[in-house]
Coordinates of N, CA and C in Angstrom, one line a residue:
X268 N -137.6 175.5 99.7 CA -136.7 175.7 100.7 C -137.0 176.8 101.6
X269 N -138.3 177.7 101.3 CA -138.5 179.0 102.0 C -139.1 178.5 103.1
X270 N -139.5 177.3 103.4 CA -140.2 176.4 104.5 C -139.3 175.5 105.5
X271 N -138.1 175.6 105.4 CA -137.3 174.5 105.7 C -136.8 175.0 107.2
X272 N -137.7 174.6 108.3 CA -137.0 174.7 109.3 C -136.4 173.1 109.7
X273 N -134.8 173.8 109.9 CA -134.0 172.5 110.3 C -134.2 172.2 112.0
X274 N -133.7 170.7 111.9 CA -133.7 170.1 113.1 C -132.4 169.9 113.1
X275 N -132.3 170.3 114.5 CA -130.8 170.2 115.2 C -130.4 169.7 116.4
X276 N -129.6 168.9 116.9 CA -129.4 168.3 118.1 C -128.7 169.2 118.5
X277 N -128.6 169.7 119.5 CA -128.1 170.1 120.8 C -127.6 169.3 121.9
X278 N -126.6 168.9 122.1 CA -125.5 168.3 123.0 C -125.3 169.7 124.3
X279 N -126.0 169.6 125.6 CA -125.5 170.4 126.3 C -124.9 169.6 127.5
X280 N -123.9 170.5 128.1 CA -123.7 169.8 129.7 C -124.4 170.4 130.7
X281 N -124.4 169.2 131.5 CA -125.3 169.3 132.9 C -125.6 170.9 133.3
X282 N -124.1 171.0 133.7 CA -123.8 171.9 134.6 C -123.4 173.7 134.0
X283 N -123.4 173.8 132.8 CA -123.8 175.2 132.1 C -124.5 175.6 131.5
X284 N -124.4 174.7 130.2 CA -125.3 174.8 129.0 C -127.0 174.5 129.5
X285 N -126.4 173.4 130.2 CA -128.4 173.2 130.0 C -129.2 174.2 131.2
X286 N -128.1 174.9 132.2 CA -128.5 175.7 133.2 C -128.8 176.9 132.5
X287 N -128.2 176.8 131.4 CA -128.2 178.5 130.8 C -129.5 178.2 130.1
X288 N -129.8 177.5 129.7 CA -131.2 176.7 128.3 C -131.9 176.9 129.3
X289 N -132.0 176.7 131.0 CA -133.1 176.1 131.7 C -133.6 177.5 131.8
X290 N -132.3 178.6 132.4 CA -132.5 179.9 132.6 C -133.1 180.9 131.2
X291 N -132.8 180.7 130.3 CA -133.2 181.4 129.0 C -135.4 180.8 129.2
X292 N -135.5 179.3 129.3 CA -136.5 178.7 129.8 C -137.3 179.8 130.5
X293 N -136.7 179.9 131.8 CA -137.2 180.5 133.1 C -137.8 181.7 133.1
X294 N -136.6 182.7 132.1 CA -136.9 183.9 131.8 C -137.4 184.5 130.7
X295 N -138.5 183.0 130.2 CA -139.5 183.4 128.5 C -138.8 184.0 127.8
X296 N -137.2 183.6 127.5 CA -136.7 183.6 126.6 C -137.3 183.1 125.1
X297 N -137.5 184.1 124.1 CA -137.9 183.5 123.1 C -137.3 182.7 122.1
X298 N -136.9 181.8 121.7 CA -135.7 181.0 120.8 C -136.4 180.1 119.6
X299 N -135.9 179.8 118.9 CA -136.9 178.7 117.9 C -136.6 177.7 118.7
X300 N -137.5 176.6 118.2 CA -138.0 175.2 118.7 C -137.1 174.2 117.9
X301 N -135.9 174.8 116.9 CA -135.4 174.0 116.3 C -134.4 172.9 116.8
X302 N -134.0 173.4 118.0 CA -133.0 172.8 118.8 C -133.6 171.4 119.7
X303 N -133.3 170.2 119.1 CA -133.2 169.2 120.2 C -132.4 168.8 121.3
X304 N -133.0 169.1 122.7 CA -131.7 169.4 123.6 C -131.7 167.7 124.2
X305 N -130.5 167.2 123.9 CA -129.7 165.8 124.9 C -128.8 166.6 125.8
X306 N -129.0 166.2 127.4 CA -128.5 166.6 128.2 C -127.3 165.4 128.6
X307 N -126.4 166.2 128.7 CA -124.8 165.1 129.3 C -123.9 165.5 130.0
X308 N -123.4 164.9 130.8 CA -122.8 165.5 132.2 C -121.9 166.2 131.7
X309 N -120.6 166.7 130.4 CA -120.0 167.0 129.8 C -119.6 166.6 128.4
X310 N -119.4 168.2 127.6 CA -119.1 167.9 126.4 C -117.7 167.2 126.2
X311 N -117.2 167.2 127.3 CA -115.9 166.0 127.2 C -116.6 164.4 126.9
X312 N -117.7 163.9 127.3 CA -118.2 163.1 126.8 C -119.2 162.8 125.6
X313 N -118.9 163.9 124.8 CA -119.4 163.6 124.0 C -118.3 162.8 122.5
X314 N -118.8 161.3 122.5 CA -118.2 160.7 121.5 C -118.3 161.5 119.7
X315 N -117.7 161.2 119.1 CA -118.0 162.3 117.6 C -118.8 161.2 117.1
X316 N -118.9 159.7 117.4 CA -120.2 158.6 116.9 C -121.3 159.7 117.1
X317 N -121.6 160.5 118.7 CA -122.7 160.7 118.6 C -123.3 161.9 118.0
X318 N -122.3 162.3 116.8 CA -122.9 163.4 116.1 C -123.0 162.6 114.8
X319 N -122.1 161.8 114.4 CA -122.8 161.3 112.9 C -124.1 160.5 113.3
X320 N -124.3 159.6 114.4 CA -125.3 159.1 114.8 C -126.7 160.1 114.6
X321 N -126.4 161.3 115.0 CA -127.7 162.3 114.4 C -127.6 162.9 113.0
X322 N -126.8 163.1 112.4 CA -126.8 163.1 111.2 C -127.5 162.2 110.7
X323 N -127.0 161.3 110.5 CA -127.4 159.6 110.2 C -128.8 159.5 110.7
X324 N -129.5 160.1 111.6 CA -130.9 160.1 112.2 C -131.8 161.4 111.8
X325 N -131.2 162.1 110.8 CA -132.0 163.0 109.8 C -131.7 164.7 110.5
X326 N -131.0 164.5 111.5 CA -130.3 165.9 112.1 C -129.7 167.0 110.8
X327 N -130.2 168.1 110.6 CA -129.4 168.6 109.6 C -128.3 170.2 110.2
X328 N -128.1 169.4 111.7 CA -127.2 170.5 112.3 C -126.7 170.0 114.2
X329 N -126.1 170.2 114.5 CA -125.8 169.5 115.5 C -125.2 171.0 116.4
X330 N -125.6 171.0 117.7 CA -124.9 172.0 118.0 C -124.7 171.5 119.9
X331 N -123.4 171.9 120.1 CA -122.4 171.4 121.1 C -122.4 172.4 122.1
X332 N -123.0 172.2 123.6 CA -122.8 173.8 124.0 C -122.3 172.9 125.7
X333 N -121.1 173.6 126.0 CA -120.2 173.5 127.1 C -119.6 174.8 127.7
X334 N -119.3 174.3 128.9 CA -118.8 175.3 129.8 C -117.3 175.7 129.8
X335 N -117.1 177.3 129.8 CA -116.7 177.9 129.6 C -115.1 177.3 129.8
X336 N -113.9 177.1 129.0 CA -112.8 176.6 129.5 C -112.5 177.4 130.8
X337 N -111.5 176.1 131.3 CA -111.6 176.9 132.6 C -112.7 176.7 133.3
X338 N -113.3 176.4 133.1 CA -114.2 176.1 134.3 C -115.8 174.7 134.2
X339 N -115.0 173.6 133.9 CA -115.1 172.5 133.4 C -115.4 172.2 134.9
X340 N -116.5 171.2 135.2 CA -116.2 171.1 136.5 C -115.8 169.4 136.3
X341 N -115.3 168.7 135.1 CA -114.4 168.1 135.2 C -113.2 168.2 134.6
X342 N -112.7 169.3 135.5 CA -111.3 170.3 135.0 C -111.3 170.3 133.7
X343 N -111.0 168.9 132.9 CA -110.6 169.3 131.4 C -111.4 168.7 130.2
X344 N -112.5 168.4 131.0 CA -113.6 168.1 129.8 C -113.9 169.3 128.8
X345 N -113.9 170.1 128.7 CA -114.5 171.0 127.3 C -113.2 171.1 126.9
X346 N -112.3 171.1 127.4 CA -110.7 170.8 126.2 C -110.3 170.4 125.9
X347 N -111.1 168.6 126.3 CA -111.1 167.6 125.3 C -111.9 167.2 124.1
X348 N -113.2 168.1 124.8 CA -114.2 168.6 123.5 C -113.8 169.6 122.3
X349 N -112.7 170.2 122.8 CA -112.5 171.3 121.7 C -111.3 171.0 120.6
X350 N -110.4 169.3 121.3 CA -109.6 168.8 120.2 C -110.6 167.9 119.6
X351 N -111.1 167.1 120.1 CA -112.4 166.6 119.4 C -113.2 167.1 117.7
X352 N -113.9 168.1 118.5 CA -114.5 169.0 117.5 C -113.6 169.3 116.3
X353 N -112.6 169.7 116.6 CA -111.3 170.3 115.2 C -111.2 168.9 114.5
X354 N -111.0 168.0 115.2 CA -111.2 166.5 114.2 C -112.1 166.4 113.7
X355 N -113.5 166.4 114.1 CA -114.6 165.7 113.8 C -115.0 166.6 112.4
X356 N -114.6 168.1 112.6 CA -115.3 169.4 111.6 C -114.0 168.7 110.7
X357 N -112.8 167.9 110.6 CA -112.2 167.3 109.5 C -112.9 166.2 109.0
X358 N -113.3 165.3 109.9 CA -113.8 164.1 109.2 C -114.9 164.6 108.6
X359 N -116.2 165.2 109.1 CA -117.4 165.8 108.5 C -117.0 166.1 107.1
X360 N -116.1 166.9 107.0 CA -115.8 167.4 105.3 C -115.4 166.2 104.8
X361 N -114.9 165.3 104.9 CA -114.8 164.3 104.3 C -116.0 163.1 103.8
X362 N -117.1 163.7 104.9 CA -118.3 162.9 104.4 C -119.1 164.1 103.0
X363 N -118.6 164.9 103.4 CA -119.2 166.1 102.6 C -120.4 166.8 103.3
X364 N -120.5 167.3 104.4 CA -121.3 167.8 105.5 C -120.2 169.2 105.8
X365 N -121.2 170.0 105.4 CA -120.5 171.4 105.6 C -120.2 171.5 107.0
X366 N -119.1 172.4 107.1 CA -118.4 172.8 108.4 C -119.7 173.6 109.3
X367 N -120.4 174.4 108.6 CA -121.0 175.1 109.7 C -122.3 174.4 110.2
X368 N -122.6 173.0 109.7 CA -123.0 172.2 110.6 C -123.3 171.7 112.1
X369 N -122.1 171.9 112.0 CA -121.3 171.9 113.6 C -121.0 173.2 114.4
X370 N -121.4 173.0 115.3 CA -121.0 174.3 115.8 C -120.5 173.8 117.9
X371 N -120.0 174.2 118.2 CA -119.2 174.3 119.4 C -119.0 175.6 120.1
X372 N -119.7 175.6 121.5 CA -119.7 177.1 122.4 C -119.8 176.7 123.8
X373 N -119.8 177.6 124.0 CA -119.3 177.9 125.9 C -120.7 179.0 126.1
X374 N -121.5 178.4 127.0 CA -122.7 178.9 127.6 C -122.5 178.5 129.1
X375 N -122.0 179.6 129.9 CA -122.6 179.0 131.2 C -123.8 179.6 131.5
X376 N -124.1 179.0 133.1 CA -125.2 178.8 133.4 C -126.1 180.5 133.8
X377 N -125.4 181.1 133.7 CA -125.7 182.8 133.8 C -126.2 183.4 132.6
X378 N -125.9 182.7 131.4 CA -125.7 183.7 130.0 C -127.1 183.2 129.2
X379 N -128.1 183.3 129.9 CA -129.7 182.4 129.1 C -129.7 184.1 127.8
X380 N -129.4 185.0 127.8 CA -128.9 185.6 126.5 C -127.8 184.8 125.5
X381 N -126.9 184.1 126.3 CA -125.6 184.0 125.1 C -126.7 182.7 124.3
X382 N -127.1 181.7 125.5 CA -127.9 180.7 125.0 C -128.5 180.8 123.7
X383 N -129.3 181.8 123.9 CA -130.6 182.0 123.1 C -130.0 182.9 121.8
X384 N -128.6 183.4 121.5 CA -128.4 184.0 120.4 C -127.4 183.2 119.7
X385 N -127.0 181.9 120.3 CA -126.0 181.2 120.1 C -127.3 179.9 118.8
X386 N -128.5 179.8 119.7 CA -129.7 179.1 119.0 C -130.3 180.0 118.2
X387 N -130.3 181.0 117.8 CA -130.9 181.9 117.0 C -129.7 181.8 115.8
X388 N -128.5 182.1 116.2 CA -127.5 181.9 114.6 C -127.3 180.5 114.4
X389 N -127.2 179.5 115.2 CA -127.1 178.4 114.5 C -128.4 177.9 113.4
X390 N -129.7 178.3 114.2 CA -130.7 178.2 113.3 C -130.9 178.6 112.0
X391 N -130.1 180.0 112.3 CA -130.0 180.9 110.8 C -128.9 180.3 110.1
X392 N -128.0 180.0 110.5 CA -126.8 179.3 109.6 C -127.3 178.2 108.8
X393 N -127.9 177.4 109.6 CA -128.7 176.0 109.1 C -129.7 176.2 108.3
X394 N -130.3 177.3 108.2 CA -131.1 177.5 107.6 C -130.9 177.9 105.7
X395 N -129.9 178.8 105.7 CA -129.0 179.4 104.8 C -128.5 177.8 104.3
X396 N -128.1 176.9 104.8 CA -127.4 176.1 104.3 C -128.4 174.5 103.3
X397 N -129.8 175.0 104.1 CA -131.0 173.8 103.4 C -130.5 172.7 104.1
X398 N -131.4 171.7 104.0 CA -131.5 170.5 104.4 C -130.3 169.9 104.0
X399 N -129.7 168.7 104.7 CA -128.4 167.8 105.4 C -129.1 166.7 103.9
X400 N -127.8 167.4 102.9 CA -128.2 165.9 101.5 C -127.8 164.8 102.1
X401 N -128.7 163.8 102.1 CA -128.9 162.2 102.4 C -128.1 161.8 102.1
X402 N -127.3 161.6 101.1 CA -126.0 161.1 100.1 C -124.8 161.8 101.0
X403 N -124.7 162.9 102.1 CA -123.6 162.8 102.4 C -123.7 162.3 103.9
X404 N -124.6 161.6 104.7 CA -124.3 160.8 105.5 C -124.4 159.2 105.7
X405 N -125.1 158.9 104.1 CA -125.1 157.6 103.9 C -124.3 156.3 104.0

């Protein structure tokens, strides 16, 4: 397990998250490589299928990054991401998939620091936590 770098999806929106990823990018930001970034016009669209869907596809962490409430530029999409998430981190425990799995944040497009520290602890969380047992997304 002293080897175990996890693979993680990253769910960002268009318009903060992945501006802030682009900018952390721009500015040789250094970050681990563990993050798989899907870009989406909002974490208001993001279905909770498509996080067991990566589970289920050998993901052993999923991480959700949206713009800052308040300033959604479809008014209330990240605050429908954020009743979302409080379900989904219920259903997850029911599959038996630790809570810190999941993780949910507000990166806008200015913060290629918040980006990159926000990817540096979910790495380390995921990491602490070992590989996503097979048996609980089966």
């Amino acid at each position: 397990m002293k080897d175990f770098e996890p693979r993680i999806i990253g769910f960002l929106c268009n318009w903060c998250s992945y501006a802030g990823a682009d900018a952390a990018g721009s500015a040789r930001k250094i970050y681990p490589p563990n993050v798989k970034v899907i870009r989406v016009m909002c974490t208001g669209r993001i279905d909770p299928q498509f996080v067991l869907k990566a589970f289920q596809s050998g993901a052993d962490g999923v991480l959700i990054l949206g713009c800052h409430p308040g300033d959604c530029h479809y008014k209330e999409g990240n605050y429908n991401a954020l009743r979302r998430f409080h379900l989904l981190r219920t259903m997850l425990a029911q599959f038996g998939i630790e809570k810190d799995r999941v993780r949910l944040d507000w990166v806008s497009a200015s913060e290629a620091e918040k980006f990159v520290a926000t990817v540096n602890d979910m790495v380390k969380k995921v990491k602490i936590l070992g590989p996503l047992r097979k048996t609980a997304v089966a």
